[in-house]
PDB file of C-alpha atoms in Angstrom:
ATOM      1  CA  UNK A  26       0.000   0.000   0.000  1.00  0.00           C
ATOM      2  CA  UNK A  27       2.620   2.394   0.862  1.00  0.00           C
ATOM      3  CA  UNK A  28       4.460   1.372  -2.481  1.00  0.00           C
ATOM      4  CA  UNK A  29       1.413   2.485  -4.853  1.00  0.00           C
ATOM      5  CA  UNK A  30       0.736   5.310  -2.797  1.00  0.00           C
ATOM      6  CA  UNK A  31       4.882   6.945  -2.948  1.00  0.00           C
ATOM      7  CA  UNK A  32       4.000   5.894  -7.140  1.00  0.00           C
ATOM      8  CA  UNK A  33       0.967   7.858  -6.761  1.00  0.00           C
ATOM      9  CA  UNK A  34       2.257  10.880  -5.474  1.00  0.00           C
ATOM     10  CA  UNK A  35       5.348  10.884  -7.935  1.00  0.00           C
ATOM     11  CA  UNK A  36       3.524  10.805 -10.894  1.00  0.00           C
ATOM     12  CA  UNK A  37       1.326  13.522  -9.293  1.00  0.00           C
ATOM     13  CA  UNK A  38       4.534  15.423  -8.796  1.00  0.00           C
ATOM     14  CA  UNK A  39       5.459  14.611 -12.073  1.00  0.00           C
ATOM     15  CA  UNK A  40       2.216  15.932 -13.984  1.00  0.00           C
ATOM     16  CA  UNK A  41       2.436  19.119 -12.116  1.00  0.00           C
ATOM     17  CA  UNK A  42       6.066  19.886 -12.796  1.00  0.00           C
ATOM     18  CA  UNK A  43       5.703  18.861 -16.084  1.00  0.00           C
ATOM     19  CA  UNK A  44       1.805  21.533 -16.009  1.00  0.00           C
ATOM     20  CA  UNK A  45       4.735  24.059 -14.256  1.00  0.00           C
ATOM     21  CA  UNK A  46       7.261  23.977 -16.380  1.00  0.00           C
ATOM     22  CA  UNK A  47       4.783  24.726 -19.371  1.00  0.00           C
ATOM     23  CA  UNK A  48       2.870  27.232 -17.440  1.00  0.00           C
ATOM     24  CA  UNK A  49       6.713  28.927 -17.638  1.00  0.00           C
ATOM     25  CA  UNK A  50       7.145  28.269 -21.060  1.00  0.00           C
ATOM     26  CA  UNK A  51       3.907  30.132 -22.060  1.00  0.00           C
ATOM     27  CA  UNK A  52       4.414  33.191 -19.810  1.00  0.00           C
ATOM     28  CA  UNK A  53       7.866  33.416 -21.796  1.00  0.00           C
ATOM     29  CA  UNK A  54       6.469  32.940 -25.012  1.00  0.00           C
ATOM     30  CA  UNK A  55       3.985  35.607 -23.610  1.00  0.00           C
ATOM     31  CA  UNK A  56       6.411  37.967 -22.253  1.00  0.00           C
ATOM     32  CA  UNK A  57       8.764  37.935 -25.792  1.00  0.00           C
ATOM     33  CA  UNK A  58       4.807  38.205 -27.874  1.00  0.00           C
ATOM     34  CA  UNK A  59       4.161  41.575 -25.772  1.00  0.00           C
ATOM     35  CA  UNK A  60       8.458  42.740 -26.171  1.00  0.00           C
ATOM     36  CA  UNK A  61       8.198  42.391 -29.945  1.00  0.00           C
ATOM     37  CA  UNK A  62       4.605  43.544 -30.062  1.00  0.00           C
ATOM     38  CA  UNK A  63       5.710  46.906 -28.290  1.00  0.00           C
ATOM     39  CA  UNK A  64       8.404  46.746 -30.964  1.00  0.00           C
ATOM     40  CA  UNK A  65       6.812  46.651 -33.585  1.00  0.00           C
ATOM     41  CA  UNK A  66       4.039  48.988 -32.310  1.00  0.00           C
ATOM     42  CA  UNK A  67       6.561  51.596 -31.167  1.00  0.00           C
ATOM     43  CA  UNK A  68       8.358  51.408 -34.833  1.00  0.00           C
ATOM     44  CA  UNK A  69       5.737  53.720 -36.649  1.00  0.00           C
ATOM     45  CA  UNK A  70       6.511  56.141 -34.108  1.00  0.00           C
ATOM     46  CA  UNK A  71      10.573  56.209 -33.878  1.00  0.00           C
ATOM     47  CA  UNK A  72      10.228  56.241 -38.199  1.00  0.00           C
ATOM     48  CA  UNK A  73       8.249  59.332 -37.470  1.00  0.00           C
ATOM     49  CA  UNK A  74      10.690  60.871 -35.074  1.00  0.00           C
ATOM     50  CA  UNK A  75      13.518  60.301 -36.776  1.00  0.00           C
ATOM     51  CA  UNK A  76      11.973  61.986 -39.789  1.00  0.00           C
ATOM     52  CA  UNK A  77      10.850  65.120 -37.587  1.00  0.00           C
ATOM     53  CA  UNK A  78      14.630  65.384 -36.183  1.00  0.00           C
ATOM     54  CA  UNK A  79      15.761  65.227 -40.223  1.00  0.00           C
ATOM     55  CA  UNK A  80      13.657  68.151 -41.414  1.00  0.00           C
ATOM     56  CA  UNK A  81      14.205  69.857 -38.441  1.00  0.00           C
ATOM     57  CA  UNK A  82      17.997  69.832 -39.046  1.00  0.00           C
ATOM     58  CA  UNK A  83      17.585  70.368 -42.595  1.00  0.00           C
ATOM     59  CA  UNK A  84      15.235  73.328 -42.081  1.00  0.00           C
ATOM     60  CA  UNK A  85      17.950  74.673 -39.573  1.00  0.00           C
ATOM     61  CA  UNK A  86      20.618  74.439 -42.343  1.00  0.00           C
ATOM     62  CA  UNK A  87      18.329  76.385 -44.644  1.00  0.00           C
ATOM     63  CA  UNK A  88      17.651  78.401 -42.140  1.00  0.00           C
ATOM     64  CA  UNK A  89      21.580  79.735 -41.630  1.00  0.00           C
ATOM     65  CA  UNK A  90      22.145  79.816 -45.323  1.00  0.00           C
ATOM     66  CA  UNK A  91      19.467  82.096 -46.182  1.00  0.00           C
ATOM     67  CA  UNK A  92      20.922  84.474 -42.988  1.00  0.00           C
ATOM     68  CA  UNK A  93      24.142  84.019 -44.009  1.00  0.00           C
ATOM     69  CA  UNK A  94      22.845  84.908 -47.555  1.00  0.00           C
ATOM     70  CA  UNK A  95      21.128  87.940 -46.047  1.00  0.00           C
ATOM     71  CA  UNK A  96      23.878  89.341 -44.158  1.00  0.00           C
ATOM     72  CA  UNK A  97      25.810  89.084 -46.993  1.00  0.00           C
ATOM     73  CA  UNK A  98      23.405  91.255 -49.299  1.00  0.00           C
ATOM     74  CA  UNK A  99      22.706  93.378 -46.190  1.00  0.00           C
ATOM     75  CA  UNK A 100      26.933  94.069 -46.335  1.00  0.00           C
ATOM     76  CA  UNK A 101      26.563  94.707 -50.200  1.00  0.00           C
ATOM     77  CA  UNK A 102      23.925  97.052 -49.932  1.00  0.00           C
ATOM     78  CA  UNK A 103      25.495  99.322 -47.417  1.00  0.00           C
ATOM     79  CA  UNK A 104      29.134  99.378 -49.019  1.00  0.00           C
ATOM     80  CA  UNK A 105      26.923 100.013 -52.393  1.00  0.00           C
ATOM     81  CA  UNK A 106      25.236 103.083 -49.956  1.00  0.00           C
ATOM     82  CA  UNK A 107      28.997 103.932 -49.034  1.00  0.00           C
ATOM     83  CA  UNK A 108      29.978 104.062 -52.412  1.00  0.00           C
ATOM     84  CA  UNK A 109      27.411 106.136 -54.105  1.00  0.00           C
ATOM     85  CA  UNK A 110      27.702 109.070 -51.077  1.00  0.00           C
ATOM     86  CA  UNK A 111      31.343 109.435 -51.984  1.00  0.00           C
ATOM     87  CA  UNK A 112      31.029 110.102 -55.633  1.00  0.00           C
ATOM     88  CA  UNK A 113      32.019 108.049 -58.998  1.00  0.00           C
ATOM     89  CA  UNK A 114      35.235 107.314 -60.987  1.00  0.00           C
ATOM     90  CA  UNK A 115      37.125 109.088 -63.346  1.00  0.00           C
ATOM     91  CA  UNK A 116      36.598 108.697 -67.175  1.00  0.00           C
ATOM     92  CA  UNK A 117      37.903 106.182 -68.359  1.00  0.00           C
ATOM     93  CA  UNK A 118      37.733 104.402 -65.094  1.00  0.00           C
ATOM     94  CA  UNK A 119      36.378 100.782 -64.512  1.00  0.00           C
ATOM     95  CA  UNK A 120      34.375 101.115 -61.832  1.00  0.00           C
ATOM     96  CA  UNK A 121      33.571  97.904 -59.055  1.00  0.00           C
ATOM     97  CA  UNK A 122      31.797  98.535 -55.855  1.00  0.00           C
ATOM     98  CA  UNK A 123      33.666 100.779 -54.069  1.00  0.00           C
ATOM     99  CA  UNK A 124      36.732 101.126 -56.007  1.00  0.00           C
ATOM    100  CA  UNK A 125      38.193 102.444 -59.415  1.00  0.00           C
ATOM    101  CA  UNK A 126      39.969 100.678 -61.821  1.00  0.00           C
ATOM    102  CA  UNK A 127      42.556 102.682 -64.866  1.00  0.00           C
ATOM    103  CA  UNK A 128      43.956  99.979 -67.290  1.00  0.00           C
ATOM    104  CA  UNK A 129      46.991 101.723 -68.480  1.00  0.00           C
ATOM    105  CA  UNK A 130      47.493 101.859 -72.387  1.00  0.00           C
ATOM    106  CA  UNK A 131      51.227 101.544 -72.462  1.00  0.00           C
ATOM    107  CA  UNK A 132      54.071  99.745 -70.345  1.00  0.00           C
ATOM    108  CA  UNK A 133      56.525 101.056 -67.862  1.00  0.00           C
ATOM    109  CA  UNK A 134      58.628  99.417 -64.977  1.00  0.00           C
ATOM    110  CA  UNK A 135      57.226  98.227 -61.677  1.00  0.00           C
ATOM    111  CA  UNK A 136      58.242 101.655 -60.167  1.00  0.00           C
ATOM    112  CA  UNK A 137      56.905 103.853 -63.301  1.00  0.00           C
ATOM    113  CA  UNK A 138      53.788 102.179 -63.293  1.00  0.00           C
ATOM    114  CA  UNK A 139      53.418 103.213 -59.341  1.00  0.00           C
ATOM    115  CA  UNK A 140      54.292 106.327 -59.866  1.00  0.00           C
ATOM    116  CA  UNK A 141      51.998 106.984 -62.860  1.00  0.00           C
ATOM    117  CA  UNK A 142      49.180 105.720 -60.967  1.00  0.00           C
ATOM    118  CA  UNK A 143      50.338 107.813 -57.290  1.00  0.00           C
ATOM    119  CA  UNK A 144      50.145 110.814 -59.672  1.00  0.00           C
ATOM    120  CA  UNK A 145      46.218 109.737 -60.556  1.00  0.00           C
ATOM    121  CA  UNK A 146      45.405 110.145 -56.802  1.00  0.00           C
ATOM    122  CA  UNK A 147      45.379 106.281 -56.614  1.00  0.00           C
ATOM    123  CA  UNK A 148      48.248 103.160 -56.352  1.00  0.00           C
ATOM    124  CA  UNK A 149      49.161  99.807 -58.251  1.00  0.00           C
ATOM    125  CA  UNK A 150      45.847  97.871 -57.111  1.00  0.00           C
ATOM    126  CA  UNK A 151      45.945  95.651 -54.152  1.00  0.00           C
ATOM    127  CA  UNK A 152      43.841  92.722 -54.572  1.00  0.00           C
ATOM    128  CA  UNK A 153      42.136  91.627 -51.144  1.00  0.00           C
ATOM    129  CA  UNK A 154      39.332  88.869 -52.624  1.00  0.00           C
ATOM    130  CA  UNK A 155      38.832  85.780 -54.976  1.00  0.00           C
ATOM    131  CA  UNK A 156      36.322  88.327 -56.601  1.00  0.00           C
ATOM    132  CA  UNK A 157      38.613  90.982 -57.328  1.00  0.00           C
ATOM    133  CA  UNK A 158      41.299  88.254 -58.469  1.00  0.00           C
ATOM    134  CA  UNK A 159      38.724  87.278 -60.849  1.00  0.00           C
ATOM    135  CA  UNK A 160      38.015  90.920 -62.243  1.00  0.00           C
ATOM    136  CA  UNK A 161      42.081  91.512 -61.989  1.00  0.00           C
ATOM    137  CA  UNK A 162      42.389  89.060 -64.735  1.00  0.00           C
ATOM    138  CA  UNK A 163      38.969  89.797 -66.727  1.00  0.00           C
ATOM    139  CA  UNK A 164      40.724  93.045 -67.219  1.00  0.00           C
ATOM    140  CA  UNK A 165      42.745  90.220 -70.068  1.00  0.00           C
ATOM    141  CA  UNK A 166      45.838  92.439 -69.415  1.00  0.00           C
ATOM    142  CA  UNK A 167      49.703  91.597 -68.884  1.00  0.00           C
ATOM    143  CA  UNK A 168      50.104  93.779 -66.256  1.00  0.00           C
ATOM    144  CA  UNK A 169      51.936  94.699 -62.780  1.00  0.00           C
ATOM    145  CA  UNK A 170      49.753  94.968 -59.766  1.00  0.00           C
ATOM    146  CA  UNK A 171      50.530  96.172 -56.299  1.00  0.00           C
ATOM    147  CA  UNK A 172      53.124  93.489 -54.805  1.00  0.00           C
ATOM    148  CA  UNK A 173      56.735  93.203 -54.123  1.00  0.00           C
ATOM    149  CA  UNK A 174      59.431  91.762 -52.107  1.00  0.00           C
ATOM    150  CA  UNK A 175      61.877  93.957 -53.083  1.00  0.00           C
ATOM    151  CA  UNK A 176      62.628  95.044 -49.657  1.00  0.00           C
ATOM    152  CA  UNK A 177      63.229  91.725 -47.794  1.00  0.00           C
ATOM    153  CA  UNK A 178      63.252  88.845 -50.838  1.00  0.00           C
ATOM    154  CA  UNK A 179      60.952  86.037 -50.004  1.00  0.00           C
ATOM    155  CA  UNK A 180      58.517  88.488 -47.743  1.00  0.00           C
ATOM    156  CA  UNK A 181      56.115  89.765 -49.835  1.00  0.00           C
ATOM    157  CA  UNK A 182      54.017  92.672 -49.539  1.00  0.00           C
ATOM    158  CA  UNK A 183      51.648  95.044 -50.706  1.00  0.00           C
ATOM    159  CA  UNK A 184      52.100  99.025 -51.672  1.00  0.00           C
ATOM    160  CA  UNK A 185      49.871  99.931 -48.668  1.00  0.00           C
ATOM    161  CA  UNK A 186      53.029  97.712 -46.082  1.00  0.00           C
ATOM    162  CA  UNK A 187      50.406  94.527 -45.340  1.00  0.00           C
ATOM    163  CA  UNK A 188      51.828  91.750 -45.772  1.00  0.00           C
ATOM    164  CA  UNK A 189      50.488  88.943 -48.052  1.00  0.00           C
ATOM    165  CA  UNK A 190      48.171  86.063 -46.791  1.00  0.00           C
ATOM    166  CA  UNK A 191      46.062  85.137 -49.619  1.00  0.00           C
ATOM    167  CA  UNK A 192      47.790  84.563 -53.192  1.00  0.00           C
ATOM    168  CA  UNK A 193      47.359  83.279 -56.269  1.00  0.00           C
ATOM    169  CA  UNK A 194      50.891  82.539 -57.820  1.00  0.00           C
ATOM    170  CA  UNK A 195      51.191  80.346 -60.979  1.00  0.00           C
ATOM    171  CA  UNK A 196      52.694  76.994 -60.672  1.00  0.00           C
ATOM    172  CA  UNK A 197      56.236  77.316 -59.648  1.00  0.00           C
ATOM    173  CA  UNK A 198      56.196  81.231 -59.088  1.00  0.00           C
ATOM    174  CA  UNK A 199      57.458  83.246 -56.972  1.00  0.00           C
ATOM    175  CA  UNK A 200      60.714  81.766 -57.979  1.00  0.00           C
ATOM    176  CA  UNK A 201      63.011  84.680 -57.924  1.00  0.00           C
ATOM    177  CA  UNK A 202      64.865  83.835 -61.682  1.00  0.00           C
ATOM    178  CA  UNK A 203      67.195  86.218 -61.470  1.00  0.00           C
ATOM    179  CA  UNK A 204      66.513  88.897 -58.753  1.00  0.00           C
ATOM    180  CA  UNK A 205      62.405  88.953 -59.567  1.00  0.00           C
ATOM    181  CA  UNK A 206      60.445  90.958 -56.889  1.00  0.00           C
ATOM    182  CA  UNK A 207      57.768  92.453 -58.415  1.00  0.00           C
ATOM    183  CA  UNK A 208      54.704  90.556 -58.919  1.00  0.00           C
ATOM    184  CA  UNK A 209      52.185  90.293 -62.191  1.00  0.00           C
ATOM    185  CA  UNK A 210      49.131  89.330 -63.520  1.00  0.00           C
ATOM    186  CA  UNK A 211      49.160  86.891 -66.506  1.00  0.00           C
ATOM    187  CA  UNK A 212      46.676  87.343 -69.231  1.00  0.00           C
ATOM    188  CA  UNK A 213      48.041  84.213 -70.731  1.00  0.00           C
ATOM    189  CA  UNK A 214      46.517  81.066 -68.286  1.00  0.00           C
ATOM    190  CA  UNK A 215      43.163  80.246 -68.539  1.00  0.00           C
ATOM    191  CA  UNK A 216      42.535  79.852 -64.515  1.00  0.00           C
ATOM    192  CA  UNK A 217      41.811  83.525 -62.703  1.00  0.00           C
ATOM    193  CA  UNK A 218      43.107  82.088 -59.420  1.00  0.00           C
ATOM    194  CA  UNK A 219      46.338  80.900 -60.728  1.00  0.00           C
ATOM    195  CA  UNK A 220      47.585  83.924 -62.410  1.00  0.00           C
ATOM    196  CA  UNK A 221      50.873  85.494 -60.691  1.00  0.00           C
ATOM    197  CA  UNK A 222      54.332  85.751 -62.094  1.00  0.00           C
ATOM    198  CA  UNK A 223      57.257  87.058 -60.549  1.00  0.00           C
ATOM    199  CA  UNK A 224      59.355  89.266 -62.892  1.00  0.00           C
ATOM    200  CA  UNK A 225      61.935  91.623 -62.873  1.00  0.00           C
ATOM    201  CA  UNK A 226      60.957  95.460 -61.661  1.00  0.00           C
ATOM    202  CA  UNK A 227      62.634  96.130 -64.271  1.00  0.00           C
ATOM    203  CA  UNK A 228      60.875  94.982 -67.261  1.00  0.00           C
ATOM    204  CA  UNK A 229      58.059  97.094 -68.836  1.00  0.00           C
ATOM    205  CA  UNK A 230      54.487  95.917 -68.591  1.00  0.00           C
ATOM    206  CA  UNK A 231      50.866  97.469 -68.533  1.00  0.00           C
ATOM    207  CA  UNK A 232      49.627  97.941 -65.092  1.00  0.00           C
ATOM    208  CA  UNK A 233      46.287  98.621 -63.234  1.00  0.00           C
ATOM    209  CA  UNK A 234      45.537 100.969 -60.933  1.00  0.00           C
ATOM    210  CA  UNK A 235      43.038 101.458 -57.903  1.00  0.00           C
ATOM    211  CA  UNK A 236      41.911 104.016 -56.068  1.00  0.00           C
ATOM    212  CA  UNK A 237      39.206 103.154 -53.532  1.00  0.00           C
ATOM    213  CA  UNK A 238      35.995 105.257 -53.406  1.00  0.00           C
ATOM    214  CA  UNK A 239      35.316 104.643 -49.279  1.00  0.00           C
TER     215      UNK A 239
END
């Protein structure tokens, strides 16, 4: 009796670890259905954040490139303002915002060309943008510009004493061949940014003068 009733009992014990241990399986298989169910509900919604947070940046990016566009018409405008107030160019001037431009019609040395243009109320031009580099060589015109190192060789500098920082040498140039320290514009290469020769003072060239309106 006590035999069938200890087989009893462990096949009782049996049955309900057996009922247990898929009671735990289920609430597992329950627990990961509700996980990827809140997944895949939540997905809709992240998509559609992550799309807000892209236009959001992208509208902020548009957003500083139409004020930086502004500010940059807004300088324009008042240097244009400037410019107008203090009068216009000589004949036969080129005028550009707020300076004057004289394309000479004959050649001279480095030092005749700055004296020519001194005497015009004005100097060899200094050029101080990509922009005006450009306009320097639309000018199509072999000619000496506002730059030397004639006073310490390898330090270059501009009629006004600044020094240079931005420049826009040909290939190889400033290379001094024989003592050159005065700088020029090319007319001959095709890129507007790569456009400076170093030549002798000495030599006679066009030149281009400035003289600044404000």
């Amino acid at each position: 009796m006590t035999i069938i009733c200890a087989s009893v009992w462990k096949r009782r014990f049996l049955a309900a670890a057996v009922c247990l241990g898929l009671l735990c399986v289920l609430l597992l298989a329950g627990i990961i259905g509700l996980l990827l169910y809140r997944e895949f509900d939540m997905f809709p919604l992240k998509h559609y954040s992550l799309n807000l947070l892209n236009s959001y940046n992208n509208l902020t990016k548009e957003r500083d490139q139409l004020q930086t566009s502004y500010n940059n018409l807004t300088k324009e405008r008042d240097q244009l303002q400037t410019c107008n107030k203090y009068g216009t160019c000589p004949q036969d001037w080129i005028r550009s915002c707020c300076s004057c431009y004289y394309i000479s019609t004959n050649e001279k040395t480095w030092d005749g060309s700055r004296n020519d243009c001194q005497a015009r109320g004005a100097n060899l031009v200094i050029i101080n943008s990509r922009e005006e580099q450009a306009l320097i060589k639309a000018f199509n015109k072999r000619a000496w510009f506002g730059l030397t190192d004639i006073e310490v060789e390898g330090t270059w500098r501009w009629v006004d004493g600044t020094p240079l920082t931005t420049s826009y040498w040909n290939k190889g140039e400033p290379n001094d061949f024989e003592g050159e320290d005065c700088a020029l514009v090319d007319n001959t290469l095709k890129d507007p940014v790569v456009a400076w020769n170093d030549v002798s003072c000495n030599r006679k060239n066009g030149w281009i003068c400035e003289r600044q309106l404000c």
